[in-house]
mmCIF file of N, CA and C in Angstrom:
data_model
loop_
_atom_site.group_PDB
_atom_site.id
_atom_site.type_symbol
_atom_site.label_atom_id
_atom_site.label_comp_id
_atom_site.label_asym_id
_atom_site.label_seq_id
_atom_site.Cartn_x
_atom_site.Cartn_y
_atom_site.Cartn_z
ATOM 1 N N MET A 1 -2.003 14.158 -0.402
ATOM 2 C CA MET A 1 -1.079 13.284 0.290
ATOM 3 C C MET A 1 -1.851 12.068 0.795
ATOM 4 N N ILE A 2 -1.272 10.901 0.599
ATOM 5 C CA ILE A 2 -1.869 9.684 1.124
ATOM 6 C C ILE A 2 -0.939 9.101 2.177
ATOM 7 N N GLU A 3 -1.528 8.354 3.097
ATOM 8 C CA GLU A 3 -0.746 7.680 4.119
ATOM 9 C C GLU A 3 -0.745 6.189 3.803
ATOM 10 N N ILE A 4 0.421 5.576 3.902
ATOM 11 C CA ILE A 4 0.548 4.142 3.671
ATOM 12 C C ILE A 4 1.014 3.519 4.978
ATOM 13 N N LYS A 5 0.245 2.525 5.446
ATOM 14 C CA LYS A 5 0.585 1.838 6.690
ATOM 15 C C LYS A 5 1.040 0.422 6.358
ATOM 16 N N TYR A 6 2.098 -0.007 7.031
ATOM 17 C CA TYR A 6 2.673 -1.324 6.801
ATOM 18 C C TYR A 6 2.524 -2.177 8.059
ATOM 19 N N PHE A 7 2.188 -3.453 7.862
ATOM 20 C CA PHE A 7 2.000 -4.373 8.982
ATOM 21 C C PHE A 7 2.753 -5.673 8.711
ATOM 22 N N GLY A 8 3.119 -6.377 9.784
ATOM 23 C CA GLY A 8 3.724 -7.699 9.671
ATOM 24 C C GLY A 8 5.017 -7.695 8.876
ATOM 25 N N ALA A 9 5.145 -8.703 7.993
ATOM 26 C CA ALA A 9 6.365 -8.871 7.197
ATOM 27 C C ALA A 9 6.617 -7.674 6.285
ATOM 28 N N VAL A 10 5.555 -7.000 5.874
ATOM 29 C CA VAL A 10 5.727 -5.817 5.016
ATOM 30 C C VAL A 10 6.434 -4.714 5.801
ATOM 31 N N ALA A 11 6.036 -4.511 7.046
ATOM 32 C CA ALA A 11 6.685 -3.502 7.889
ATOM 33 C C ALA A 11 8.156 -3.881 8.138
ATOM 34 N N GLU A 12 8.411 -5.173 8.302
ATOM 35 C CA GLU A 12 9.798 -5.614 8.486
ATOM 36 C C GLU A 12 10.622 -5.314 7.236
ATOM 37 N N LYS A 13 10.043 -5.517 6.069
ATOM 38 C CA LYS A 13 10.742 -5.286 4.804
ATOM 39 C C LYS A 13 11.020 -3.791 4.592
ATOM 40 N N THR A 14 10.031 -2.937 4.905
ATOM 41 C CA THR A 14 10.182 -1.497 4.690
ATOM 42 C C THR A 14 10.975 -0.821 5.801
ATOM 43 N N LYS A 15 11.083 -1.504 6.944
ATOM 44 C CA LYS A 15 11.741 -0.955 8.130
ATOM 45 C C LYS A 15 11.030 0.300 8.659
ATOM 46 N N CYS A 16 9.724 0.377 8.387
ATOM 47 C CA CYS A 16 8.911 1.460 8.954
ATOM 48 C C CYS A 16 7.458 0.985 9.034
ATOM 49 N N GLU A 17 6.674 1.647 9.862
ATOM 50 C CA GLU A 17 5.273 1.268 10.026
ATOM 51 C C GLU A 17 4.345 2.098 9.154
ATOM 52 N N PHE A 18 4.802 3.279 8.716
ATOM 53 C CA PHE A 18 3.972 4.097 7.828
ATOM 54 C C PHE A 18 4.842 5.118 7.119
ATOM 55 N N GLU A 19 4.298 5.655 6.049
ATOM 56 C CA GLU A 19 4.919 6.792 5.369
ATOM 57 C C GLU A 19 3.822 7.569 4.661
ATOM 58 N N LYS A 20 4.116 8.812 4.377
ATOM 59 C CA LYS A 20 3.174 9.664 3.662
ATOM 60 C C LYS A 20 3.778 10.028 2.312
ATOM 61 N N LEU A 21 2.940 9.954 1.284
ATOM 62 C CA LEU A 21 3.390 10.276 -0.062
ATOM 63 C C LEU A 21 2.497 11.354 -0.647
ATOM 64 N N SER A 22 3.110 12.298 -1.314
ATOM 65 C CA SER A 22 2.323 13.304 -2.026
ATOM 66 C C SER A 22 2.413 12.995 -3.513
ATOM 67 N N PHE A 23 1.380 13.346 -4.229
ATOM 68 C CA PHE A 23 1.342 13.111 -5.667
ATOM 69 C C PHE A 23 0.483 14.183 -6.314
ATOM 70 N N SER A 24 0.724 14.402 -7.588
ATOM 71 C CA SER A 24 -0.105 15.346 -8.330
ATOM 72 C C SER A 24 -0.821 14.583 -9.424
ATOM 73 N N GLY A 25 -1.994 15.025 -9.782
ATOM 74 C CA GLY A 25 -2.781 14.316 -10.784
ATOM 75 C C GLY A 25 -3.432 13.091 -10.179
ATOM 76 N N GLU A 26 -3.687 12.100 -11.018
ATOM 77 C CA GLU A 26 -4.323 10.876 -10.550
ATOM 78 C C GLU A 26 -3.272 9.812 -10.242
ATOM 79 N N LEU A 27 -3.539 9.022 -9.221
ATOM 80 C CA LEU A 27 -2.665 7.920 -8.863
ATOM 81 C C LEU A 27 -3.529 6.685 -8.675
ATOM 82 N N SER A 28 -3.262 5.660 -9.474
ATOM 83 C CA SER A 28 -4.020 4.425 -9.333
ATOM 84 C C SER A 28 -3.383 3.567 -8.253
ATOM 85 N N LEU A 29 -4.185 2.700 -7.660
ATOM 86 C CA LEU A 29 -3.677 1.772 -6.660
ATOM 87 C C LEU A 29 -2.608 0.879 -7.275
ATOM 88 N N GLN A 30 -2.826 0.432 -8.507
ATOM 89 C CA GLN A 30 -1.843 -0.428 -9.178
ATOM 90 C C GLN A 30 -0.499 0.290 -9.352
ATOM 91 N N LYS A 31 -0.531 1.559 -9.710
ATOM 92 C CA LYS A 31 0.704 2.335 -9.890
ATOM 93 C C LYS A 31 1.425 2.502 -8.551
ATOM 94 N N LEU A 32 0.663 2.791 -7.509
ATOM 95 C CA LEU A 32 1.262 2.916 -6.180
ATOM 96 C C LEU A 32 1.946 1.613 -5.785
ATOM 97 N N LEU A 33 1.259 0.489 -5.956
ATOM 98 C CA LEU A 33 1.839 -0.803 -5.586
ATOM 99 C C LEU A 33 3.073 -1.118 -6.429
ATOM 100 N N GLN A 34 3.029 -0.753 -7.698
ATOM 101 C CA GLN A 34 4.183 -0.965 -8.576
ATOM 102 C C GLN A 34 5.376 -0.139 -8.083
ATOM 103 N N ASP A 35 5.131 1.119 -7.740
ATOM 104 C CA ASP A 35 6.203 1.990 -7.243
ATOM 105 C C ASP A 35 6.781 1.472 -5.921
ATOM 106 N N LEU A 36 5.894 1.025 -5.018
ATOM 107 C CA LEU A 36 6.355 0.499 -3.736
ATOM 108 C C LEU A 36 7.150 -0.793 -3.937
ATOM 109 N N ASN A 37 6.712 -1.620 -4.878
ATOM 110 C CA ASN A 37 7.428 -2.864 -5.165
ATOM 111 C C ASN A 37 8.835 -2.576 -5.689
ATOM 112 N N GLU A 38 8.958 -1.564 -6.534
ATOM 113 C CA GLU A 38 10.280 -1.186 -7.043
ATOM 114 C C GLU A 38 11.169 -0.667 -5.919
ATOM 115 N N LYS A 39 10.575 0.067 -4.991
ATOM 116 C CA LYS A 39 11.338 0.654 -3.886
ATOM 117 C C LYS A 39 11.744 -0.396 -2.845
ATOM 118 N N TYR A 40 10.813 -1.296 -2.494
ATOM 119 C CA TYR A 40 11.050 -2.232 -1.388
ATOM 120 C C TYR A 40 11.206 -3.702 -1.809
ATOM 121 N N GLU A 41 10.986 -4.018 -3.082
ATOM 122 C CA GLU A 41 11.102 -5.394 -3.586
ATOM 123 C C GLU A 41 10.196 -6.356 -2.822
ATOM 124 N N PHE A 42 8.895 -6.160 -2.945
ATOM 125 C CA PHE A 42 7.887 -6.977 -2.273
ATOM 126 C C PHE A 42 7.621 -8.316 -2.968
ATOM 127 N N ASP A 43 8.311 -8.620 -4.045
ATOM 128 C CA ASP A 43 7.983 -9.774 -4.878
ATOM 129 C C ASP A 43 7.699 -11.054 -4.100
ATOM 130 N N SER A 44 8.456 -11.331 -3.062
ATOM 131 C CA SER A 44 8.295 -12.586 -2.334
ATOM 132 C C SER A 44 7.256 -12.504 -1.211
ATOM 133 N N LEU A 45 6.683 -11.341 -0.976
ATOM 134 C CA LEU A 45 5.740 -11.179 0.125
ATOM 135 C C LEU A 45 4.294 -11.354 -0.333
ATOM 136 N N THR A 46 3.492 -11.930 0.549
ATOM 137 C CA THR A 46 2.056 -12.045 0.316
ATOM 138 C C THR A 46 1.371 -11.069 1.260
ATOM 139 N N PHE A 47 0.515 -10.223 0.711
ATOM 140 C CA PHE A 47 -0.210 -9.265 1.545
ATOM 141 C C PHE A 47 -1.503 -8.843 0.858
ATOM 142 N N SER A 48 -2.430 -8.355 1.669
ATOM 143 C CA SER A 48 -3.675 -7.784 1.168
ATOM 144 C C SER A 48 -3.571 -6.271 1.235
ATOM 145 N N VAL A 49 -4.420 -5.606 0.470
ATOM 146 C CA VAL A 49 -4.418 -4.149 0.449
ATOM 147 C C VAL A 49 -5.784 -3.648 0.906
ATOM 148 N N ALA A 50 -5.773 -2.701 1.816
ATOM 149 C CA ALA A 50 -7.005 -2.044 2.253
ATOM 150 C C ALA A 50 -6.862 -0.548 1.994
ATOM 151 N N VAL A 51 -7.938 0.050 1.517
ATOM 152 C CA VAL A 51 -7.989 1.498 1.340
ATOM 153 C C VAL A 51 -9.124 1.996 2.219
ATOM 154 N N ASN A 52 -8.798 2.857 3.149
ATOM 155 C CA ASN A 52 -9.776 3.385 4.100
ATOM 156 C C ASN A 52 -10.539 2.257 4.792
ATOM 157 N N GLN A 53 -9.810 1.242 5.225
ATOM 158 C CA GLN A 53 -10.291 0.104 6.000
ATOM 159 C C GLN A 53 -11.200 -0.838 5.216
ATOM 160 N N LYS A 54 -11.129 -0.815 3.890
ATOM 161 C CA LYS A 54 -11.875 -1.760 3.058
ATOM 162 C C LYS A 54 -10.885 -2.497 2.168
ATOM 163 N N ILE A 55 -10.951 -3.824 2.189
ATOM 164 C CA ILE A 55 -10.051 -4.630 1.370
ATOM 165 C C ILE A 55 -10.347 -4.375 -0.110
ATOM 166 N N ILE A 56 -9.290 -4.109 -0.863
ATOM 167 C CA ILE A 56 -9.393 -3.824 -2.297
ATOM 168 C C ILE A 56 -8.491 -4.817 -3.025
ATOM 169 N N SER A 57 -8.967 -5.362 -4.121
ATOM 170 C CA SER A 57 -8.138 -6.251 -4.928
ATOM 171 C C SER A 57 -6.948 -5.473 -5.474
ATOM 172 N N LYS A 58 -5.767 -6.100 -5.451
ATOM 173 C CA LYS A 58 -4.564 -5.445 -5.975
ATOM 174 C C LYS A 58 -4.703 -5.157 -7.468
ATOM 175 N N LYS A 59 -5.563 -5.901 -8.137
ATOM 176 C CA LYS A 59 -5.735 -5.729 -9.571
ATOM 177 C C LYS A 59 -6.899 -4.810 -9.916
ATOM 178 N N ALA A 60 -7.574 -4.290 -8.909
ATOM 179 C CA ALA A 60 -8.721 -3.415 -9.139
ATOM 180 C C ALA A 60 -8.288 -2.106 -9.793
ATOM 181 N N ASP A 61 -9.150 -1.578 -10.611
ATOM 182 C CA ASP A 61 -8.911 -0.275 -11.241
ATOM 183 C C ASP A 61 -9.417 0.787 -10.272
ATOM 184 N N TYR A 62 -8.601 1.109 -9.273
ATOM 185 C CA TYR A 62 -9.000 2.009 -8.192
ATOM 186 C C TYR A 62 -8.116 3.241 -8.214
ATOM 187 N N THR A 63 -8.741 4.416 -8.249
ATOM 188 C CA THR A 63 -8.001 5.674 -8.231
ATOM 189 C C THR A 63 -7.979 6.218 -6.811
ATOM 190 N N LEU A 64 -6.798 6.481 -6.316
ATOM 191 C CA LEU A 64 -6.635 6.986 -4.955
ATOM 192 C C LEU A 64 -6.974 8.467 -4.866
ATOM 193 N N GLN A 65 -7.490 8.854 -3.717
ATOM 194 C CA GLN A 65 -7.791 10.248 -3.414
ATOM 195 C C GLN A 65 -6.725 10.772 -2.448
ATOM 196 N N THR A 66 -6.589 12.087 -2.365
ATOM 197 C CA THR A 66 -5.501 12.659 -1.568
ATOM 198 C C THR A 66 -5.598 12.356 -0.076
ATOM 199 N N SER A 67 -6.761 12.047 0.446
ATOM 200 C CA SER A 67 -6.877 11.791 1.887
ATOM 201 C C SER A 67 -6.954 10.303 2.220
ATOM 202 N N ASP A 68 -6.721 9.426 1.246
ATOM 203 C CA ASP A 68 -6.837 7.989 1.472
ATOM 204 C C ASP A 68 -5.744 7.461 2.388
ATOM 205 N N ILE A 69 -6.097 6.409 3.112
ATOM 206 C CA ILE A 69 -5.138 5.661 3.922
ATOM 207 C C ILE A 69 -5.073 4.262 3.341
ATOM 208 N N VAL A 70 -3.888 3.885 2.894
ATOM 209 C CA VAL A 70 -3.672 2.576 2.283
ATOM 210 C C VAL A 70 -2.909 1.725 3.294
ATOM 211 N N ALA A 71 -3.405 0.508 3.532
ATOM 212 C CA ALA A 71 -2.735 -0.403 4.456
ATOM 213 C C ALA A 71 -2.338 -1.676 3.721
ATOM 214 N N LEU A 72 -1.107 -2.104 3.923
ATOM 215 C CA LEU A 72 -0.624 -3.372 3.384
ATOM 216 C C LEU A 72 -0.612 -4.366 4.537
ATOM 217 N N LEU A 73 -1.476 -5.358 4.441
ATOM 218 C CA LEU A 73 -1.762 -6.254 5.547
ATOM 219 C C LEU A 73 -1.222 -7.655 5.316
ATOM 220 N N PRO A 74 -0.700 -8.307 6.356
ATOM 221 C CA PRO A 74 -0.232 -9.681 6.215
ATOM 222 C C PRO A 74 -1.420 -10.619 6.012
ATOM 223 N N PRO A 75 -1.144 -11.846 5.556
ATOM 224 C CA PRO A 75 -2.238 -12.817 5.395
ATOM 225 C C PRO A 75 -2.936 -13.040 6.730
ATOM 226 N N PHE A 76 -4.229 -13.250 6.680
ATOM 227 C CA PHE A 76 -5.014 -13.480 7.890
ATOM 228 C C PHE A 76 -5.024 -14.965 8.209
ATOM 229 N N ALA A 77 -4.957 -15.296 9.480
ATOM 230 C CA ALA A 77 -5.020 -16.689 9.920
ATOM 231 C C ALA A 77 -6.295 -16.890 10.718
ATOM 232 N N GLY A 78 -6.934 -18.004 10.519
ATOM 233 C CA GLY A 78 -8.164 -18.314 11.263
ATOM 234 C C GLY A 78 -7.819 -18.775 12.672
ATOM 235 N N GLY A 79 -8.846 -18.790 13.511
ATOM 236 C CA GLY A 79 -8.534 -19.241 14.863
ATOM 237 C C GLY A 79 -9.713 -19.415 15.709
#
C-alpha cells in the first residue's frame, strides 16, 4: 500500500489531502500518475512529484515500493 498526499491546487481538485492505494505486482510512478490523471483530470494543473520526500521527475522510470509516500506538490515560489 502506498500513501498519496495532495497539496495546494491538487488537494482542491481531489477534494482530499491524502489517500492510500493498494496494488499488486509492480507499479511505476508514470502509471500511478496516469491513473490519478484519469480519476481527477489533472491536465490543467502544474505540480511536482516527490517520493519519500525526494523530488522525482514525472517522466522518470521509477518503480514504487509498497511503503512509499508520494506527494503531489504545487509549484514553488521564491521569496
